[in-house]
Amino acid sequence: QVQLQESGPGLVKPSETLSLTCTVSGGSMNGYSWSWIRQPPGKGLEWIGFISYHEITDYNPSLKSRVTISIDTSKNKFSLKLSSVTAADTAVYYCARGKGWSAYWGQGTLVTVTS
Amino acid sequence: EIVLTQSPGTLSLSPGERATLSCRASQSVTTNYSAWYQQKPGQAPRLLLYDVSTRATGIPDRFSGSGSGTDVTLTISRLEPEDFAVYYCQQYGSSPPTFGGGTKVEIK
């Protein structure tokens, strides 16, 4: 059974860079795309971007200037970096398998932007 | 980007009743690339349907999807106690993939 687990700081200061890692277990990363999705408290879902196993990326235009997604298939991990964060970036961040629909999601990690 | 509008915002029903949730897109969704998710408090979304009407692994057949173009529908034929949750539609036919604002199905 494929499992995903997000990790990273739960608090980030304004203007700094949010960094999260997703560790994939129970299956290979090869042949799949891997996404980041976020959900502000009490609100809906927003797709951030994806990376394929061969490192092709696509980002949400609303975040593109600040987002970098990378992958290390040898370590079964992929990562998210979001720069110049503000309070509006406070959200639960999910990693998921797939670039369209996603059947496998991490449990999510709350990242709060606060000074 | 394609904007998805879900209706109603809240649906108040009793167990055993039928639930019909709608999702309208601001433009036609390519090749019926639409999905539905269920989310309960404190949990990640759970995939119910993809490609409009294909049930994900382990999803009971009381969940069904229909529609095409700009309008898709999720139907829950008979609500079970565990079905009370928030439901989101998603389109992935054009980038960026987008989600609707959600429909909350609550116990009446």
XYZ file of C-alpha atoms in Angstrom:
223
model
C 0.000 0.000 0.000
C 1.448 3.344 -1.088
C 1.846 5.832 1.755
C 2.934 9.457 1.687
C 4.160 11.515 4.630
C 4.825 15.241 4.692
C 7.513 16.702 6.923
C 8.931 20.126 7.611
C 8.633 23.146 9.893
C 5.182 24.006 11.152
C 6.067 27.686 11.576
C 7.638 29.972 8.985
C 8.342 33.686 9.285
C 6.938 36.151 6.737
C 9.230 36.717 3.729
C 11.072 33.456 4.381
C 10.945 30.206 2.395
C 8.613 27.363 3.262
C 10.263 23.966 2.724
C 8.455 20.634 2.898
C 9.396 17.086 1.986
C 7.135 14.184 1.093
C 8.425 10.669 1.714
C 6.847 7.905 -0.344
C 6.757 4.347 0.949
C 5.207 1.097 -0.213
C 5.872 1.664 -3.882
C 8.189 3.095 -6.498
C 8.105 6.732 -7.583
C 8.983 5.738 -11.130
C 6.221 6.063 -13.678
C 4.190 8.517 -11.651
C 3.781 12.232 -11.153
C 3.748 13.767 -7.697
C 1.804 16.822 -6.582
C 1.517 19.383 -3.839
C -1.912 20.722 -2.863
C -2.793 23.072 -0.036
C -5.877 24.008 1.968
C -6.097 27.184 4.053
C -7.902 26.637 7.367
C -11.638 26.301 6.774
C -11.294 26.788 3.021
C -11.055 24.761 -0.175
C -8.248 23.007 -2.008
C -5.617 24.676 -4.188
C -3.280 22.784 -6.502
C 0.279 24.066 -6.176
C 2.108 22.009 -8.786
C 3.497 18.654 -9.774
C 6.705 16.954 -10.786
C 7.032 13.815 -12.870
C 9.447 11.033 -12.020
C 11.651 12.308 -14.857
C 11.552 15.845 -13.410
C 9.074 17.605 -15.658
C 7.255 20.228 -13.619
C 4.124 22.325 -13.902
C 3.067 24.975 -11.424
C -0.052 26.928 -10.668
C 0.389 30.279 -12.433
C -0.774 32.056 -9.288
C 2.251 30.684 -7.400
C 4.704 29.969 -10.211
C 7.121 32.793 -9.420
C 7.598 31.504 -5.872
C 7.398 27.693 -6.206
C 10.014 25.044 -6.821
C 9.257 21.317 -6.705
C 12.091 18.800 -6.872
C 12.351 15.022 -6.710
C 14.885 12.437 -5.578
C 13.622 9.047 -6.681
C 16.650 7.305 -5.162
C 15.450 8.452 -1.740
C 11.729 8.133 -2.551
C 11.176 11.795 -1.746
C 9.971 14.947 -3.401
C 10.045 18.464 -2.038
C 8.306 21.823 -2.129
C 9.856 25.225 -1.697
C 7.667 28.322 -1.553
C 9.521 31.610 -1.211
C 8.543 35.006 0.156
C 5.679 33.618 2.208
C 2.938 35.740 3.766
C 0.054 34.977 6.101
C -1.971 34.024 3.017
C 0.282 30.979 2.635
C -0.877 29.558 5.977
C -2.476 26.226 5.103
C -2.448 22.491 5.450
C -0.063 21.258 2.780
C -0.708 17.855 1.224
C 1.457 15.762 -1.031
C -0.258 13.348 -3.388
C 0.453 10.911 -6.184
C -0.678 11.917 -9.644
C -0.984 15.189 -11.551
C -4.712 14.957 -12.168
C -6.832 12.915 -9.820
C -5.038 11.565 -6.780
C -5.921 8.367 -4.959
C -2.991 8.566 -2.569
C -2.527 11.551 -0.267
C -0.397 12.322 2.723
C -2.142 13.175 5.973
C -1.230 16.841 5.518
C 0.905 19.186 7.559
C -0.168 22.580 8.859
C 2.234 25.373 8.062
C 1.593 28.682 9.799
C 3.243 31.862 8.609
C 3.803 34.093 11.597
C 6.459 36.365 13.007
C -8.073 28.784 -15.317
C -11.321 26.864 -15.122
C -13.470 27.932 -12.174
C -15.695 25.253 -10.639
C -18.863 26.253 -8.808
C -20.475 23.666 -6.560
C -24.083 23.724 -5.453
C -25.654 23.717 -3.058
C -23.184 24.974 -0.492
C -24.835 22.865 2.185
C -27.175 19.918 1.833
C -29.194 18.882 4.886
C -30.463 15.322 4.568
C -31.313 12.289 6.684
C -29.618 8.886 6.511
C -31.189 6.785 3.796
C -32.024 9.779 1.609
C -30.572 10.485 -1.824
C -27.993 13.250 -2.242
C -27.388 15.071 -5.507
C -24.382 17.391 -5.693
C -23.658 19.606 -8.683
C -20.470 21.075 -10.094
C -20.474 23.596 -12.931
C -17.343 24.638 -14.811
C -16.701 28.073 -16.287
C -15.766 26.342 -19.560
C -16.029 22.851 -20.950
C -13.757 20.313 -19.259
C -11.545 18.376 -21.669
C -12.440 14.732 -22.210
C -14.551 14.515 -19.060
C -11.522 14.843 -16.807
C -13.462 15.429 -13.600
C -13.136 13.865 -10.157
C -14.942 13.920 -6.817
C -13.429 13.755 -3.330
C -14.869 13.331 0.141
C -13.220 15.080 3.070
C -13.924 14.666 6.755
C -12.581 17.010 9.468
C -8.872 16.604 10.070
C -8.452 14.153 7.199
C -7.022 14.299 3.726
C -9.442 14.214 0.800
C -10.488 10.726 -0.290
C -10.899 10.048 -3.994
C -14.400 8.807 -4.842
C -14.692 9.090 -8.630
C -12.466 10.034 -11.551
C -13.094 10.518 -15.268
C -16.592 11.662 -14.210
C -17.975 8.236 -13.320
C -15.234 5.695 -12.590
C -15.281 4.675 -8.951
C -11.949 4.569 -7.158
C -10.829 1.346 -5.518
C -12.990 0.423 -2.545
C -15.692 3.039 -3.142
C -19.187 1.589 -2.660
C -21.608 1.618 -5.564
C -24.000 4.010 -3.819
C -21.642 6.711 -5.136
C -22.113 7.491 -8.809
C -21.118 10.260 -11.177
C -22.581 11.647 -14.355
C -22.410 14.609 -16.691
C -20.173 16.071 -19.333
C -18.930 19.340 -20.730
C -19.485 21.983 -18.095
C -21.769 20.123 -15.677
C -21.058 17.052 -13.590
C -23.063 15.506 -10.772
C -22.260 13.274 -7.822
C -25.139 11.155 -6.568
C -25.181 9.240 -3.303
C -28.129 6.876 -3.654
C -28.781 6.242 0.049
C -26.854 8.201 2.630
C -25.039 6.195 5.253
C -23.942 7.823 8.556
C -20.321 7.859 7.361
C -21.225 9.836 4.222
C -21.810 13.103 6.052
C -18.807 15.150 5.021
C -17.616 17.826 2.590
C -17.415 16.916 -1.086
C -15.166 18.584 -3.653
C -15.206 18.332 -7.422
C -12.009 18.736 -9.434
C -11.180 19.213 -13.093
C -7.843 18.080 -14.474
C -8.470 18.523 -18.171
C -6.613 21.799 -18.351
C -3.811 23.292 -16.316
C -3.955 24.281 -13.587
C -6.165 21.565 -12.117
C -8.816 23.284 -10.047
C -11.256 22.356 -7.299
C -14.733 23.539 -6.505
C -15.498 25.292 -3.257
C -17.135 22.231 -1.741
C -20.591 21.026 -0.714
C -21.168 20.102 2.908
C -23.582 17.222 3.398
C -24.914 17.482 6.933
C -27.356 15.490 8.994
C -30.817 17.003 9.026
